[in-house]
mmCIF file of C-alpha atoms in Angstrom:
data_model
loop_
_atom_site.group_PDB
_atom_site.id
_atom_site.type_symbol
_atom_site.label_atom_id
_atom_site.label_comp_id
_atom_site.label_asym_id
_atom_site.label_seq_id
_atom_site.Cartn_x
_atom_site.Cartn_y
_atom_site.Cartn_z
ATOM 1 C CA UNK A 74 90.640 111.055 81.683
ATOM 2 C CA UNK A 75 91.945 110.157 85.197
ATOM 3 C CA UNK A 76 91.068 106.849 86.304
ATOM 4 C CA UNK A 77 87.847 106.171 88.196
ATOM 5 C CA UNK A 78 87.768 105.681 91.773
ATOM 6 C CA UNK A 79 86.532 102.239 92.774
ATOM 7 C CA UNK A 80 83.591 102.699 95.183
ATOM 8 C CA UNK A 81 81.935 100.213 97.740
ATOM 9 C CA UNK A 82 78.611 100.890 98.852
ATOM 10 C CA UNK A 83 77.162 99.571 102.142
ATOM 11 C CA UNK A 84 73.292 99.392 102.423
ATOM 12 C CA UNK A 85 70.954 97.851 104.815
ATOM 13 C CA UNK A 86 67.535 98.132 103.038
ATOM 14 C CA UNK A 87 66.101 99.592 100.009
ATOM 15 C CA UNK A 88 69.274 101.420 98.774
ATOM 16 C CA UNK A 89 67.475 104.482 97.189
ATOM 17 C CA UNK A 90 70.629 106.510 97.926
ATOM 18 C CA UNK A 91 72.689 103.690 96.131
ATOM 19 C CA UNK A 92 70.326 103.672 93.269
ATOM 20 C CA UNK A 93 71.222 107.360 92.913
ATOM 21 C CA UNK A 94 74.846 106.421 93.157
ATOM 22 C CA UNK A 95 74.303 103.643 90.217
ATOM 23 C CA UNK A 96 72.542 105.923 87.998
ATOM 24 C CA UNK A 97 74.963 108.889 88.119
ATOM 25 C CA UNK A 98 77.879 106.373 87.605
ATOM 26 C CA UNK A 99 76.436 105.742 84.407
ATOM 27 C CA UNK A 100 77.840 109.012 82.914
ATOM 28 C CA UNK A 101 81.168 109.213 81.201
ATOM 29 C CA UNK A 102 82.327 111.880 83.365
ATOM 30 C CA UNK A 103 81.532 110.275 86.561
ATOM 31 C CA UNK A 104 84.653 109.648 88.853
ATOM 32 C CA UNK A 105 83.969 106.298 90.290
ATOM 33 C CA UNK A 106 82.877 102.971 89.551
ATOM 34 C CA UNK A 107 80.966 101.027 91.732
ATOM 35 C CA UNK A 108 82.530 97.870 92.442
ATOM 36 C CA UNK A 109 80.581 96.114 95.464
ATOM 37 C CA UNK A 110 77.294 96.619 97.303
ATOM 38 C CA UNK A 111 77.452 95.020 100.591
ATOM 39 C CA UNK A 112 74.726 94.573 103.305
ATOM 40 C CA UNK A 113 74.468 93.438 106.570
ATOM 41 C CA UNK A 114 71.042 92.329 105.713
ATOM 42 C CA UNK A 115 70.621 89.533 103.235
ATOM 43 C CA UNK A 116 66.824 90.434 102.202
ATOM 44 C CA UNK A 117 67.981 94.233 101.260
ATOM 45 C CA UNK A 118 66.257 95.301 98.460
ATOM 46 C CA UNK A 119 69.330 96.832 97.348
ATOM 47 C CA UNK A 120 71.443 93.791 96.664
ATOM 48 C CA UNK A 121 68.890 92.986 93.992
ATOM 49 C CA UNK A 122 69.150 96.507 92.414
ATOM 50 C CA UNK A 123 72.902 96.339 92.591
ATOM 51 C CA UNK A 124 73.120 92.730 91.086
ATOM 52 C CA UNK A 125 70.512 93.915 88.314
ATOM 53 C CA UNK A 126 72.777 96.776 87.403
ATOM 54 C CA UNK A 127 76.044 94.159 87.015
ATOM 55 C CA UNK A 128 77.509 95.116 90.257
ATOM 56 C CA UNK A 129 79.250 92.561 92.630
ATOM 57 C CA UNK A 130 77.231 91.908 95.762
ATOM 58 C CA UNK A 131 77.731 90.467 99.226
ATOM 59 C CA UNK A 132 75.479 89.941 102.344
ATOM 60 C CA UNK A 133 77.102 89.513 105.508
ATOM 61 C CA UNK A 134 74.295 89.067 107.866
ATOM 62 C CA UNK A 135 75.430 90.444 111.140
ATOM 63 C CA UNK A 136 73.107 87.867 113.174
ATOM 64 C CA UNK A 137 75.712 85.275 111.848
ATOM 65 C CA UNK A 138 78.339 86.602 113.834
ATOM 66 C CA UNK A 139 79.004 86.374 117.710
ATOM 67 C CA UNK A 140 79.674 89.900 117.866
ATOM 68 C CA UNK A 141 80.089 93.277 116.593
ATOM 69 C CA UNK A 142 83.802 92.894 116.116
ATOM 70 C CA UNK A 143 83.689 89.581 114.439
ATOM 71 C CA UNK A 144 81.033 90.942 112.206
ATOM 72 C CA UNK A 145 83.127 94.002 111.189
ATOM 73 C CA UNK A 146 86.213 91.949 110.486
ATOM 74 C CA UNK A 147 84.428 89.986 107.947
ATOM 75 C CA UNK A 148 83.157 93.323 106.233
ATOM 76 C CA UNK A 149 86.588 94.594 106.498
ATOM 77 C CA UNK A 150 87.877 91.611 104.723
ATOM 78 C CA UNK A 151 85.389 91.845 102.022
ATOM 79 C CA UNK A 152 85.903 95.531 101.594
ATOM 80 C CA UNK A 153 89.996 94.589 101.336
ATOM 81 C CA UNK A 154 89.117 92.059 98.655
ATOM 82 C CA UNK A 155 87.128 94.789 96.794
ATOM 83 C CA UNK A 156 89.993 97.432 97.123
ATOM 84 C CA UNK A 157 87.720 100.485 96.973
ATOM 85 C CA UNK A 158 89.060 104.093 97.053
ATOM 86 C CA UNK A 159 85.945 105.152 98.428
ATOM 87 C CA UNK A 160 83.528 103.523 101.114
ATOM 88 C CA UNK A 161 79.853 105.081 101.019
ATOM 89 C CA UNK A 162 77.733 104.320 103.612
ATOM 90 C CA UNK A 163 74.202 104.723 102.211
ATOM 91 C CA UNK A 164 71.669 104.010 104.578
ATOM 92 C CA UNK A 165 73.895 101.326 106.296
ATOM 93 C CA UNK A 166 72.002 100.975 109.673
ATOM 94 C CA UNK A 167 74.726 99.429 111.923
ATOM 95 C CA UNK A 168 77.017 101.502 114.210
ATOM 96 C CA UNK A 169 80.616 101.225 113.387
ATOM 97 C CA UNK A 170 83.072 100.603 115.798
ATOM 98 C CA UNK A 171 86.086 103.066 116.439
ATOM 99 C CA UNK A 172 88.543 100.247 114.818
ATOM 100 C CA UNK A 173 86.610 99.806 111.806
ATOM 101 C CA UNK A 174 86.224 103.426 111.390
ATOM 102 C CA UNK A 175 89.962 104.098 112.036
ATOM 103 C CA UNK A 176 90.737 101.468 109.458
ATOM 104 C CA UNK A 177 89.084 103.244 106.757
ATOM 105 C CA UNK A 178 89.510 106.724 107.761
ATOM 106 C CA UNK A 179 89.869 109.135 104.772
ATOM 107 C CA UNK A 180 88.039 106.641 102.447
ATOM 108 C CA UNK A 181 84.655 106.362 104.067
ATOM 109 C CA UNK A 182 81.507 108.656 103.804
ATOM 110 C CA UNK A 183 78.188 108.624 105.468
ATOM 111 C CA UNK A 184 75.603 109.769 102.809
ATOM 112 C CA UNK A 185 72.581 108.979 104.653
ATOM 113 C CA UNK A 186 70.279 111.873 105.231
ATOM 114 C CA UNK A 187 68.746 111.367 108.660
ATOM 115 C CA UNK A 188 71.957 111.597 110.937
ATOM 116 C CA UNK A 189 71.831 114.660 112.880
ATOM 117 C CA UNK A 190 74.713 117.033 112.493
ATOM 118 C CA UNK A 191 76.072 116.200 115.938
ATOM 119 C CA UNK A 192 76.514 112.563 115.091
ATOM 120 C CA UNK A 193 78.414 113.416 111.457
ATOM 121 C CA UNK A 194 81.829 114.335 112.424
ATOM 122 C CA UNK A 195 84.660 112.699 114.324
ATOM 123 C CA UNK A 196 86.951 114.750 116.836
ATOM 124 C CA UNK A 197 90.447 114.184 115.740
ATOM 125 C CA UNK A 198 93.645 115.862 116.354
ATOM 126 C CA UNK A 199 94.361 118.521 113.700
ATOM 127 C CA UNK A 200 97.554 116.466 112.518
ATOM 128 C CA UNK A 201 95.470 113.511 111.711
ATOM 129 C CA UNK A 202 93.695 115.680 109.118
ATOM 130 C CA UNK A 203 96.793 116.456 106.988
#
């Protein structure tokens, strides 16, 4: 079997999508292992759920940072430390800046079901998709 991908999950609340990922990851043939659950809200129930499942958690309260860029820099640093192959935005309710998205381009997926189709794509030159 190939090595499982390292997955980081970002949540802002209850974490129902994250719970489904945790449950799915228990299967022997699931291609990934959740190595970090990170939230911008320290009170997020998803953090408690992940901790109860034995997954490392981290809360980086966006209100504790002077601006979006400073918060995103802290999130990026935490992600770099966790070394994820895949970053799942599972109900992460923060808009992410261009630099953050470009830094993790190709490794990030938004699985939140409420986003309208018009907001779920990035317009990139074709050469960037190869």
